[in-house]
Structures are given as structure tokens and as C-alpha cells.
Tab-separated table of C-alpha atoms in Angstrom:
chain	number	residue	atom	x	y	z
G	24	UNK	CA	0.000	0.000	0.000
G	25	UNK	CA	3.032	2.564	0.727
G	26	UNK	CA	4.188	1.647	-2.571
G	27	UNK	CA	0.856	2.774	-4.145
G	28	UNK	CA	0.605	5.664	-2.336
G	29	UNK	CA	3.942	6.896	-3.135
G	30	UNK	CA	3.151	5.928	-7.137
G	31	UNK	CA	0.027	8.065	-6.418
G	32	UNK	CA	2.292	11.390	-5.244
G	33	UNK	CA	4.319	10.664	-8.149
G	34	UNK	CA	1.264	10.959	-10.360
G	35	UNK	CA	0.615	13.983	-8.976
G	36	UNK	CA	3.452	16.094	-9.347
G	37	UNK	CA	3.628	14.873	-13.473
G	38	UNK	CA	0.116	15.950	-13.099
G	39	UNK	CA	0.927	19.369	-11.536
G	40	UNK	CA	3.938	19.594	-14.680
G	41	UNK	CA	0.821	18.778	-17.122
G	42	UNK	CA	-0.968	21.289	-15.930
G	43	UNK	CA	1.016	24.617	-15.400
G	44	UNK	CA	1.921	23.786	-19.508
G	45	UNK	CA	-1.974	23.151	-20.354
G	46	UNK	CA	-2.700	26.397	-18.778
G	47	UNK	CA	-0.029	28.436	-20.067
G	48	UNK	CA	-0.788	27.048	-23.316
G	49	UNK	CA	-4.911	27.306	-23.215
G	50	UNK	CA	-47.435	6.218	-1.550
G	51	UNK	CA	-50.274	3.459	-0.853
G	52	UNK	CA	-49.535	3.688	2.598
G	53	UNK	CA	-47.345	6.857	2.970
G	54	UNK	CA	-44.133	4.897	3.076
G	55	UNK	CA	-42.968	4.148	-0.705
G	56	UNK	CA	-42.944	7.164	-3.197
G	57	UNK	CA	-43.022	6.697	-7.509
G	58	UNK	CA	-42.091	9.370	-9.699
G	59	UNK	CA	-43.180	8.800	-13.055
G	60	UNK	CA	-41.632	11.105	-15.772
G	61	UNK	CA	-43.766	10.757	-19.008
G	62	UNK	CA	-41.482	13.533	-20.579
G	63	UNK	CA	-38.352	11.693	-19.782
G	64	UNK	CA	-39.696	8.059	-19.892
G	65	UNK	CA	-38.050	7.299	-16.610
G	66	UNK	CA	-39.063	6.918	-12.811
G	67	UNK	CA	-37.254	7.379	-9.225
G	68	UNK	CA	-38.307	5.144	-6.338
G	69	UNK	CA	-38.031	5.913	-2.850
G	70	UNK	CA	-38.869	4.765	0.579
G	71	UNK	CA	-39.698	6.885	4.102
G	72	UNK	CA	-36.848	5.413	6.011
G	73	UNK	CA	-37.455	8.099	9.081
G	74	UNK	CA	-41.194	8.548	9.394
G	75	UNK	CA	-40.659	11.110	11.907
G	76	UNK	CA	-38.781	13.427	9.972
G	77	UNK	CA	-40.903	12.748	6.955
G	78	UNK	CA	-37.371	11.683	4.865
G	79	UNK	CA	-37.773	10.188	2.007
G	80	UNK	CA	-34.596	8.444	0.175
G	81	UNK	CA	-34.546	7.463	-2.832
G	82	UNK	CA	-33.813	3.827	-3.539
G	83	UNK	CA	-31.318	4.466	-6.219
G	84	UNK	CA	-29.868	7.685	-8.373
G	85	UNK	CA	-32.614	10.539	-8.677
G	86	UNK	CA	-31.106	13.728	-9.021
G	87	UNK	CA	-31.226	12.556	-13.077
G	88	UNK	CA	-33.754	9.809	-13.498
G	89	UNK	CA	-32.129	9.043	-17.033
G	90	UNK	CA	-28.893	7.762	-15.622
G	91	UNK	CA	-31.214	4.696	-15.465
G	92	UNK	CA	-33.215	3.179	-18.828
G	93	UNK	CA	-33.983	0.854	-20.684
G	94	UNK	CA	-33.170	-0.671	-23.919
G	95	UNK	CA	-34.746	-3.029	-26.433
G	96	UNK	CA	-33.282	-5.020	-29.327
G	97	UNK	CA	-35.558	-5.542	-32.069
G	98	UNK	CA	-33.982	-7.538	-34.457
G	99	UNK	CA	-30.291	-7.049	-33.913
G	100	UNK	CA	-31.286	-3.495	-33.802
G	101	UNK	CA	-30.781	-1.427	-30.097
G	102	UNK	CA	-33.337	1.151	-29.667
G	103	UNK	CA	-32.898	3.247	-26.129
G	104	UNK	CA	-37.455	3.943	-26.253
G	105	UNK	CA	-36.601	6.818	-24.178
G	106	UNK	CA	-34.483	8.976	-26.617
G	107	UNK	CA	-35.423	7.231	-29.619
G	108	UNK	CA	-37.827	9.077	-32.340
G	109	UNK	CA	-39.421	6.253	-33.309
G	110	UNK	CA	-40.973	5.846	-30.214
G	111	UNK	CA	-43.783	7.461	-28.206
G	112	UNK	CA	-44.274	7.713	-24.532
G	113	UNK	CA	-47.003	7.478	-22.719
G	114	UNK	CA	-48.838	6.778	-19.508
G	115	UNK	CA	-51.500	4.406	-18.765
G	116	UNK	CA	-53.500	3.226	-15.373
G	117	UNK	CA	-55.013	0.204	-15.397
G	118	UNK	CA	-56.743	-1.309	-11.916
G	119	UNK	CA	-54.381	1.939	-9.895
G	120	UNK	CA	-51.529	0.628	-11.667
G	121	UNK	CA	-49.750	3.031	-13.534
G	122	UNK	CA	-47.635	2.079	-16.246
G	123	UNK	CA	-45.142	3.895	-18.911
G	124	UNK	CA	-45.758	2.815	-22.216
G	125	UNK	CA	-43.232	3.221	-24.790
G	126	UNK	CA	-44.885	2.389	-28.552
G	127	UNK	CA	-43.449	2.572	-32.119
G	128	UNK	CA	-44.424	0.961	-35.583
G	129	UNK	CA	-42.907	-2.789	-34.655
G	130	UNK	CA	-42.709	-3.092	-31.024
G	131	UNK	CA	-45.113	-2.099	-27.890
G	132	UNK	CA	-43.021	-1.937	-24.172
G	133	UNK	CA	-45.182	-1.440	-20.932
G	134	UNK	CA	-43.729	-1.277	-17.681
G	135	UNK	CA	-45.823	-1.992	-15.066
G	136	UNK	CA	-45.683	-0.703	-11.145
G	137	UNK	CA	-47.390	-3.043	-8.808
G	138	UNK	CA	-47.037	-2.123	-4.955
G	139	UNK	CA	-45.746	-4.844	-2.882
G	140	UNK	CA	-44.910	-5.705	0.382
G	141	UNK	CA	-42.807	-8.358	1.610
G	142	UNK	CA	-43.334	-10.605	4.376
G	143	UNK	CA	-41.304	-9.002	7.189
G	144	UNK	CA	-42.151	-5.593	6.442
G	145	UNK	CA	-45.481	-4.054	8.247
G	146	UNK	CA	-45.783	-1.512	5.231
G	147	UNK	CA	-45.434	-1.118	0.837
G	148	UNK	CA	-41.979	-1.388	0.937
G	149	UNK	CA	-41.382	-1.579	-2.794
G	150	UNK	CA	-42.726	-2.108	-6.259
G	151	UNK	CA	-43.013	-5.123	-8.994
G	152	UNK	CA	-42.157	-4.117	-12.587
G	153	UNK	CA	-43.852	-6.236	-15.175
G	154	UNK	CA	-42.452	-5.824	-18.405
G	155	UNK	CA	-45.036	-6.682	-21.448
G	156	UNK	CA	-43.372	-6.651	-25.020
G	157	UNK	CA	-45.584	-7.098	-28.054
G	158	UNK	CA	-44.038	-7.740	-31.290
G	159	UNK	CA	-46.097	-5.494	-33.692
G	160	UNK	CA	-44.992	-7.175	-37.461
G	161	UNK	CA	-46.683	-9.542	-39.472
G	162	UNK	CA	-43.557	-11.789	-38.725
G	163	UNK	CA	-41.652	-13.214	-36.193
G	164	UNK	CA	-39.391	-10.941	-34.665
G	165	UNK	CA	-36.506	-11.563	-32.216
G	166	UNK	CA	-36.753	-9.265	-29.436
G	167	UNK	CA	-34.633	-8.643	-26.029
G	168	UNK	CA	-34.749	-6.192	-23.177
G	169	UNK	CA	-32.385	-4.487	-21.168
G	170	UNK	CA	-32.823	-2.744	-17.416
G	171	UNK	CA	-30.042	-0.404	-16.111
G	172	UNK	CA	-30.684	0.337	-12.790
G	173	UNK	CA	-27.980	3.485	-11.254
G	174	UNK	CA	-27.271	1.983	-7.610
G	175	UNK	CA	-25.657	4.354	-4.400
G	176	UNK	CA	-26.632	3.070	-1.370
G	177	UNK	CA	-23.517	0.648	-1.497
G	178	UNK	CA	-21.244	3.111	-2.832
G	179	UNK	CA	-19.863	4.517	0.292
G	180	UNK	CA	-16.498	4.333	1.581
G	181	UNK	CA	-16.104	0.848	3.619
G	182	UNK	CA	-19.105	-0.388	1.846
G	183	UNK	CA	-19.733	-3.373	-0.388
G	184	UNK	CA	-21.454	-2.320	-3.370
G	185	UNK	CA	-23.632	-6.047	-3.643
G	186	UNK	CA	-24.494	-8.089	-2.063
G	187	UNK	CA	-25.957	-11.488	-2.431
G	188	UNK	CA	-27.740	-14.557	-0.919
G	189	UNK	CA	-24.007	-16.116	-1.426
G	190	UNK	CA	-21.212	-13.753	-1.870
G	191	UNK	CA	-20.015	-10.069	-1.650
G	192	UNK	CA	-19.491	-8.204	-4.974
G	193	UNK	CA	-16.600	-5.671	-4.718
G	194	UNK	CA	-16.143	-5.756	-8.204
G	195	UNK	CA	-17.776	-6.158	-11.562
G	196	UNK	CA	-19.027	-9.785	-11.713
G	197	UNK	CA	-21.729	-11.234	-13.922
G	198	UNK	CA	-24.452	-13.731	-12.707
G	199	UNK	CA	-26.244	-15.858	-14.382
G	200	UNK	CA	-29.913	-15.902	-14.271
G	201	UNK	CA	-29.900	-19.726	-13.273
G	202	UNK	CA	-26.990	-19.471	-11.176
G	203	UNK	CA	-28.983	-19.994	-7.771
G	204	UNK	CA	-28.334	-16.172	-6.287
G	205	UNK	CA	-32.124	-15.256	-5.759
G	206	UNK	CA	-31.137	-11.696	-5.052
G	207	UNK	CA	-28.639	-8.830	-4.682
G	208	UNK	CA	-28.464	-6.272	-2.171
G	209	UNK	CA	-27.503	-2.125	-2.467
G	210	UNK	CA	-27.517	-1.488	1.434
G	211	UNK	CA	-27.150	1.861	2.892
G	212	UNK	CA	-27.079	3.376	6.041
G	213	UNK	CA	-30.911	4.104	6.704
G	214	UNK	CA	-32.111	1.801	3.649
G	215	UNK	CA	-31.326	-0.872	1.148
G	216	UNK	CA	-32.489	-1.150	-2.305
G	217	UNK	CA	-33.213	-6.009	-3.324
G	218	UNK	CA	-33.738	-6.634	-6.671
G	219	UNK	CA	-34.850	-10.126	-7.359
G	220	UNK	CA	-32.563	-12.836	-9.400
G	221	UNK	CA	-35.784	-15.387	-9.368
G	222	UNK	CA	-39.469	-14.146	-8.896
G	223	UNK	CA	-40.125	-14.491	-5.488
G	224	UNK	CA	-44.068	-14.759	-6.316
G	225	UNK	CA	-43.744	-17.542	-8.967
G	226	UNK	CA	-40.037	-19.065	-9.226
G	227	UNK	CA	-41.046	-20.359	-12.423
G	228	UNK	CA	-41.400	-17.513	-14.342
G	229	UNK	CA	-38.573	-16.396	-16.791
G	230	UNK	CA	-35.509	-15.369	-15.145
G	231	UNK	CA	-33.325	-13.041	-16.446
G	232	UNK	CA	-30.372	-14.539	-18.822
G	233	UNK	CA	-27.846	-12.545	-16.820
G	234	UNK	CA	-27.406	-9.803	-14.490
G	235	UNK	CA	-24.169	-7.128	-15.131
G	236	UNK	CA	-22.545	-5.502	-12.364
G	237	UNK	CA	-19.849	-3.065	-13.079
G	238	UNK	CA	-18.632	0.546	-13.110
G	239	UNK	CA	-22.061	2.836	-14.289
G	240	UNK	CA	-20.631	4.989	-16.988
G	241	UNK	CA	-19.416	1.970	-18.748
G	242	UNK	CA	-22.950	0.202	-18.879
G	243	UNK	CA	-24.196	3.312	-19.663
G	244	UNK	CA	-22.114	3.508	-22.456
G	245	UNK	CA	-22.605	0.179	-23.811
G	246	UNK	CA	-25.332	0.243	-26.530
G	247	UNK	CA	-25.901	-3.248	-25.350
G	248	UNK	CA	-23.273	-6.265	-24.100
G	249	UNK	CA	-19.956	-5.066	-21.767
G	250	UNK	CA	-17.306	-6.124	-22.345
G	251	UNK	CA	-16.968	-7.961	-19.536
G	252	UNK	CA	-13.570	-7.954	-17.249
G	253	UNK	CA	-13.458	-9.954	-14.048
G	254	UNK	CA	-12.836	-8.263	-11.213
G	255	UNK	CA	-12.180	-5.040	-13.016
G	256	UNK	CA	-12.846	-2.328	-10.168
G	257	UNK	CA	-15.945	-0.013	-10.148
G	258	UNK	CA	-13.712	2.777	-11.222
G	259	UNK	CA	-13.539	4.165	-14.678
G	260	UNK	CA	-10.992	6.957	-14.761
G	261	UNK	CA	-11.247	9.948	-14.626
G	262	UNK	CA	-15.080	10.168	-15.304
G	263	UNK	CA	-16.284	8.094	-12.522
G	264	UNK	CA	-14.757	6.390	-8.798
G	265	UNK	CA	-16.636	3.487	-7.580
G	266	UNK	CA	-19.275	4.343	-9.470
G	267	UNK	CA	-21.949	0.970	-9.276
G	268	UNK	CA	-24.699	-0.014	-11.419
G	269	UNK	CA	-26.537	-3.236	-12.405
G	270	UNK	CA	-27.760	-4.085	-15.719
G	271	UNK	CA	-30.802	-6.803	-16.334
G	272	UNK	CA	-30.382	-8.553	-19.975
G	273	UNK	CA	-33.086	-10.877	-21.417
G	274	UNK	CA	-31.607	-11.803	-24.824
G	275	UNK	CA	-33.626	-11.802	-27.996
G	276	UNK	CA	-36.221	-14.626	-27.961
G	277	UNK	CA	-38.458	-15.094	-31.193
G	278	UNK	CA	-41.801	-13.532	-30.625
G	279	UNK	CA	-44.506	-14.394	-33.298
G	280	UNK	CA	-46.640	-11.936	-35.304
G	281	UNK	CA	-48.879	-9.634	-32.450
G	282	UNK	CA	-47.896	-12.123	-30.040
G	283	UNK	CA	-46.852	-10.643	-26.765
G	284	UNK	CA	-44.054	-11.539	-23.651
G	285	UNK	CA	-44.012	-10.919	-19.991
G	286	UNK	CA	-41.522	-11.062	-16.736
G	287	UNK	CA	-41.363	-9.245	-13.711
G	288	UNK	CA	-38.693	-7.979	-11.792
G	289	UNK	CA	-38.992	-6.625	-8.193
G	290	UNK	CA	-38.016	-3.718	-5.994
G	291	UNK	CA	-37.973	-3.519	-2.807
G	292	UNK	CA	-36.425	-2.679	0.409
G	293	UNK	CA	-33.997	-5.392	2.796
G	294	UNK	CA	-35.757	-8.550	3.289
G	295	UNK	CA	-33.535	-11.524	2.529
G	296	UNK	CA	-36.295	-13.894	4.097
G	297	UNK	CA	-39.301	-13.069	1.781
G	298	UNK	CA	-37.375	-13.452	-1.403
G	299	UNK	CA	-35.620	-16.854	0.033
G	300	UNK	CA	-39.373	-17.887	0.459
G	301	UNK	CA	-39.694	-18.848	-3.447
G	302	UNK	CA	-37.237	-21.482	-3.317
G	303	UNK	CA	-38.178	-23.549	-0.127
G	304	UNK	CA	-40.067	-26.728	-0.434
G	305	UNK	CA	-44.009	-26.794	-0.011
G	306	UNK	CA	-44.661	-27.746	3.778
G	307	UNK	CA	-45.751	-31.316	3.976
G	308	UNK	CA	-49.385	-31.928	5.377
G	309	UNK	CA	-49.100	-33.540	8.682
G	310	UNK	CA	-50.960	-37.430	8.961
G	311	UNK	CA	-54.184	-36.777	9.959
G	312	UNK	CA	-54.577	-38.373	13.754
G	313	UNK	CA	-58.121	-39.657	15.014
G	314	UNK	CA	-59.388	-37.858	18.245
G	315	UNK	CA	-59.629	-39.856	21.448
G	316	UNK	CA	-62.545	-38.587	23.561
G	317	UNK	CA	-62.260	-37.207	26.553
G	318	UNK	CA	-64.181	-36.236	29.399
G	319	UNK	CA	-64.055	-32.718	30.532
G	320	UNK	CA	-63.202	-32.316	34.317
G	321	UNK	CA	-66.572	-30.090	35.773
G	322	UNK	CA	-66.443	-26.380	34.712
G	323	UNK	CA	-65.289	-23.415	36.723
G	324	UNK	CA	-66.497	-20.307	36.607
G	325	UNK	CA	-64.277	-17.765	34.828
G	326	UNK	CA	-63.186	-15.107	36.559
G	327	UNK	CA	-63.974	-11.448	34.849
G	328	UNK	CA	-61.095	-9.769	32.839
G	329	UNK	CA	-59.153	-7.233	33.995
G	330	UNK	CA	-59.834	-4.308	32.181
G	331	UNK	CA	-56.686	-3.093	29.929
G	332	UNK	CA	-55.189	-0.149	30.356
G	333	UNK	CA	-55.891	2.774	28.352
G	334	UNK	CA	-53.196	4.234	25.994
G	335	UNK	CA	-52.944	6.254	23.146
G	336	UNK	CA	-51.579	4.846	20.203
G	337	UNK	CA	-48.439	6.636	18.075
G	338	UNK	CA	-50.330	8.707	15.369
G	339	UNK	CA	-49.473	6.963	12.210
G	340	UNK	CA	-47.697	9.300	8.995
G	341	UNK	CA	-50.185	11.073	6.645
G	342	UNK	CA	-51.029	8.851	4.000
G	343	UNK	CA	-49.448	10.107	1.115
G	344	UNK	CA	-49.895	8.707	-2.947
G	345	UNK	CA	-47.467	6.418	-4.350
G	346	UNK	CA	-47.613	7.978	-7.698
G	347	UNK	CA	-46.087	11.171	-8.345
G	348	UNK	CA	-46.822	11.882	-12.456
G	349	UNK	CA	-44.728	14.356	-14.257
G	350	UNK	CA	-46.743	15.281	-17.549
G	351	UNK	CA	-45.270	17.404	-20.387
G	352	UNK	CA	-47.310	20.356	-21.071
G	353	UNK	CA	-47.024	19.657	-25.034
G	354	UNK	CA	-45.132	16.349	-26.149
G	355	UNK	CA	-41.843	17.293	-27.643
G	356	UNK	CA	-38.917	14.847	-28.432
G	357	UNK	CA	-36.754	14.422	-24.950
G	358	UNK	CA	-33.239	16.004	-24.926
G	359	UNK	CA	-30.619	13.518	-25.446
G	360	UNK	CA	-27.829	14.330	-23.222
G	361	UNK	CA	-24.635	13.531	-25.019
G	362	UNK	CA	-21.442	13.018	-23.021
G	363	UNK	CA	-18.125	15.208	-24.390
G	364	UNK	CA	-16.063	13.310	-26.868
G	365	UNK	CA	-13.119	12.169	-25.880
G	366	UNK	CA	-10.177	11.965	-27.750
G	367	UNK	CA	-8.231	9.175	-27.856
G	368	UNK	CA	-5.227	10.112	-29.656
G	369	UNK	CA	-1.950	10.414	-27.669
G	370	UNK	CA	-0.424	14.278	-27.367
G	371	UNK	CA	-4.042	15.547	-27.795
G	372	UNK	CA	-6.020	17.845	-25.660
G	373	UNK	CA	-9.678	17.951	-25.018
G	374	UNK	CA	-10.190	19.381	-22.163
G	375	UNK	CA	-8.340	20.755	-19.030
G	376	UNK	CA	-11.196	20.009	-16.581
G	377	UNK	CA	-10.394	16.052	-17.145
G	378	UNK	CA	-6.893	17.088	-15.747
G	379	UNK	CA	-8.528	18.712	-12.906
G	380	UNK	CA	-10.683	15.612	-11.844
G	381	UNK	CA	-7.721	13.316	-12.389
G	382	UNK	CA	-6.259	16.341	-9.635
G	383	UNK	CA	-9.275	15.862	-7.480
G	384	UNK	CA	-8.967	11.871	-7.571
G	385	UNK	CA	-5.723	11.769	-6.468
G	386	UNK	CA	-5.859	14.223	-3.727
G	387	UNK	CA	-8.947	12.438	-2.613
G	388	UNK	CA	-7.036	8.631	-2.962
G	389	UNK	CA	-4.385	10.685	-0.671
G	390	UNK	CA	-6.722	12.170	2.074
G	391	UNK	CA	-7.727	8.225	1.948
G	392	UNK	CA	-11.565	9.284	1.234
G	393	UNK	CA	-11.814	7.188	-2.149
G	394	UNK	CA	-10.062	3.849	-2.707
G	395	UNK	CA	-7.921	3.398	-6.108
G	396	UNK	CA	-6.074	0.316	-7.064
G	397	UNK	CA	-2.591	-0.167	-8.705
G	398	UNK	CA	-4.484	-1.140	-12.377
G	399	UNK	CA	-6.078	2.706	-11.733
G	400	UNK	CA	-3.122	4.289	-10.754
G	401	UNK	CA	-1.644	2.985	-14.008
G	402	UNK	CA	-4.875	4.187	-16.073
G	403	UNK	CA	-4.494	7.948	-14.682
G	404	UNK	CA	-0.883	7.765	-15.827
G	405	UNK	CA	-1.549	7.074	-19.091
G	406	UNK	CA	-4.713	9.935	-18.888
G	407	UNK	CA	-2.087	12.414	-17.814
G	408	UNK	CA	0.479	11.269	-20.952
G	409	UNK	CA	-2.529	11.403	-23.661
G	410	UNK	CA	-3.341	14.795	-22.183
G	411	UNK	CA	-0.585	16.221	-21.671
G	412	UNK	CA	0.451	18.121	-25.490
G	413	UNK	CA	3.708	17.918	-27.225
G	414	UNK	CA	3.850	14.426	-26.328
């Protein structure tokens, strides 16, 4: 680790030379909250950890609902419904359960939001997503889905990003949807965001072909597969440190001509028992046992209750909707935020603010507030020589 550290210094004072020549030179029940953005084709979810202070946190990233989508591949063709022109957004509300619909000329997408609560929790502690695609052609069309979900909860210093019914994830690992994990964990300090592996309401139902968990900005890059890297870190420098996200994938699956496929995936905050539940064996009937009679002994009078003691229960929170629905005032294509390009060219400049965060990473790996690892020491190095001009 001293080594590191002193690699780290040395970074930064070829960083510092870099830079002085850069510069010279240039609610059901009150507790769980949905925000559906019809504009954006997004939604935030989150949960009233302290009912007393009336906090709600959200579940995963919502200061930008679009750092999570979805995706859909239509043919070996990736369509992202949310920025895409061919599509339309929408929302629908079928039996109080709202929906965002996402429709073009060959494909119809509606994700459904079902409260839910789990067994150990005395309140709607989360949500079930059912995803219905309808192929649209007059053929058979091979269609998958994709579900990137922006996770923080586990992202804090001494935290593991994952966790699941077996193992810790620390970094990015793939799991396969019939790998026996029935669920992963993003646990914070007041809440924790499960998402289910296997249905815990009907274990048969389709399963996701894998899960992805890795650095954010690199799934959210992806148009569709990562690249994957075993154990590669959550960092991706110098855009992102231990950044975590999960993607869902359900790869393409021939759908016939207005024919129509469904899964679910859930939601929810910690309970490790409910979704367990789904994969324990039926209880077996006990053998029924014939009754002996028996004579009652002569009855006693029974003396009179004692009356209970009067007390006034804790006044319960407000109940407040679990829907909150952002309209647009007139529909008009959503903005597509596009990230800066970067140029990969050695002894090319972009930008000097990417030599400021590299700055800002190492002072913070020095302060010991972030964690970096030899691999990303070696990947700010060669940031710094691509950056730095004349080279």
C-alpha cells in the first residue's frame, strides 16, 4: 500500500507539470414514493426510512432519473425507447396501476408498477415491474430487453457495493440468471435497495439470462453487451470512482406476429427472508390423527377480565400517494444528453477540466476518502500522458 501511495504522489506532481503547460498554453400507505416522468420516460423510487422526519430516500440515483433506462433489441437493432424518435411515450392506469408505455411501428413496451410488500415488512416497501413486449410485425421478430438500474446506497467508503444470498461483490461480476443467487443487495445506512434474481411470487417464471454488475458509466455507455472484465474495479478513470450499477439482460427470444411476452422484476427494500421464500419446499401436510374422547373435568367459573389499560396509540404518517406523475405540457422529443467526446489520440487535448478531476482523484485517494487500485493508478498515468500536449 506505501508503494501505491507513493506511485500516487508521483502521479501527482507529473500531473501538476501537465498542468502549469496546459494552462499556459490554453405512496399506498405513505411509506414508498413513484415518480413517473412521461417527458423523460423514466421513474425514481423511494422509501420513508425516518417517518418522523418525513425523509424520504430514494432507492437508487434521482437527481437525473435518465442515468437509469432501458433498452430493447428488435432484431439485432438497439433502440434506447426513451431517446429514440421512433418511439412514443405514454402513460397508462389500469386497476391503480400506472404504467409507462413506450410504442413505435414494430414493437409495444409497458412497464408496469405493482405495490408490494414483503413478508417481514409491516408496510409497501417496494414495487413489482412487469415488463409486457408485443411484437407489432406480421412476422416473427426476435426481441430482447435491457434494465439499467444506477445503484448508491452501497457506494460509500467501507461499503460493499452487492451483495448477495451467497457472496459479496466488490467488483464487476456477472451472474447468471440460473446461477442460484435469488437476489442482490444495495444497502445503505438508513435503507437498502433487493432486486430479485428469481421471482419471489412464482419461481417459475422467466428469469433473467444474466445480471451485469460493473462501473455505471461503462454500462451506460454500452449500446448493449460489456465487455466484460473480471474483477475489473468499479472505477472508470477519470469520469467516474466506484461508481456501481446493475444491468438486467433478457436476450432476444423469437416472438410471433402480435404475439406478446411478460416477466417481472422486483423492488424492494432489505428482506432476505421473503425473497428466500420462493425457493423452499411446499410444507408437507401432517398425517391426519383420530381424536380420542375425553371427558371434561366439571367447569369453573371464569373469573372477569381485567380491564386493559388505556393508551394512546403513536399517530401513524399522513397517507401520502405512491404515484407522483410528471406530464409534459405539449409532447416534444426528450433532450438527449450527449457526453463530451473524448479523444483518444496520444499528445491531444480535449479538455483541461479532465486534468482537474484526475487532480481531485488523487488528492482524494491521498486524504484516503476514495479507494484506487494499482491497475487505476496505471490508467491515470496514461490519462495524464494522452493529455498532456507535445507528447
Amino acid at each position: 500500500m506505501v508503494i501505491v501511495r507513493k506511485f500516487a504522489i508521483f502521479l501527482l506532481v507529473i500531473f501538476f507539470l501537465c498542468l502549469n503547460k496546459v494552462s499556459a498554453d490554453n405512496g399506498y400507505d405513505g411509506f414508498i414514493r413513484l415518480i413517473l416522468d412521461q417527458r423523460k420516460g423514466s421513474y425514481s423510487l423511494y422509501y420513508l426510512a425516518d417517518t418522523r422526519g418525513r425523509n424520504y430516500e430514494p432507492l437508487f440515483y434521482a437527481n437525473d432519473p435518465t442515468t437509469s433506462y432501458i433498452s430493447v433489441m428488435v432484431d439485432d437493432v438497439v433502440y434506447k425507447p426513451s431517446q429514440s424518435r421512433l418511439f412514443r411515450t405514454r402513460m397508462e392506469t389500469q386497476h391503480d396501476q400506472p404504467s409507462l408505455v413506450f410504442e413505435s411501428g414494430f414493437v409495444l413496451i409497458r412497464q408496469i408498477f405493482t405495490p408490494v410488500k414483503t413478508a417481514n415488512s409491516d408496510n409497501i416497501n417496494g414495487v413489482q415491474i412487469t415488463v409486457m413486449i408485443q411484437n407489432k410485425r406480421d412476422r416473427v421478430s426476435f426481441i430482447g430487453f435491457r434494465m439499467l438500474l444506477d445503484t448508491t446506497l452501497g457506494e460509500q467508503r467501507g461499503r460493499v457495493p452487492f451483495i448477495t444470498n451467497s457472496e459479496l461483490i466488490r467488483r464487476e461480476k456477472i451472474i447468471q440468471g440460473n446461477s442460484g443467487e435469488l437476489y442482490w443487495i444495495s444497502r445503505g445506512n438508513n435503507v437498502a435497495l433487493m432486486g430479485s434474481i428469481v421471482n419471489p411470487i412464482d419461481p417459475n417464471g422467466r428469469k433473467p439470462d444474466y445480471l451485469h454488475f460493473a462501473n455505471w458509466r461503462r454500462l451506460y455507455d454500452a449500446k448493449w453487451d460489456l465487455n466484460y472484465r473480471e474483477n475489473r474495479s468499479f472505477n472508470y478513470l477519470p469520469y467516474s470512482v466506484g461508481d456501481s450499477a446493475v444491468a438486467y439482460y433478457y436476450q432476444p427470444t423469437s416472438i410471433g406476429a402480435g404475439e406478446t411476452i411478460s416477466f417481472s422484476i422486483f423492488l424492494t427494500t432489505d428482506d432476505p427472508d421473503w425473497y428466500s421464500m420462493a425457493t423452499q419446499p411446499a410444507p408437507v401436510a401432517p398425517s391426519p390423527v383420530m381424536p380420542v374422547p375425553v371427558v371434561p373435568p366439571p367447569s369453573e367459573p371464569e373469573p372477569e377480565p381485567e380491564p386493559e389499560p388505556e393508551y394512546e396509540p403513536e399517530p401513524e404518517p399522513e397517507p401520502i400517494s405512491i404515484i407522483t406523475i410528471i406530464e409534459p405540457e405539449l409532447f416534444n422529443e426528450p433532450e438527449v444528453e450527449e457526453w463530451p467526446e473524448i479523444i483518444p489520440e496520444m499528445g491531444q487535448f480535449h479538455d483541461i477540466e479532465e486534468l482537474y478531476e484526475l487532480q481531485e482523484i488523487l488528492n482524494s485517494f491521498l486524504r484516503g476518502e476514495i479507494e484506487l487500485e494499482e491497475q487505476d493508478l496505471y490508467e491515470i498515468e496514461r490519462s495524464i500522458n494522452r493529455l498532456s500536449p507535445g507528447q
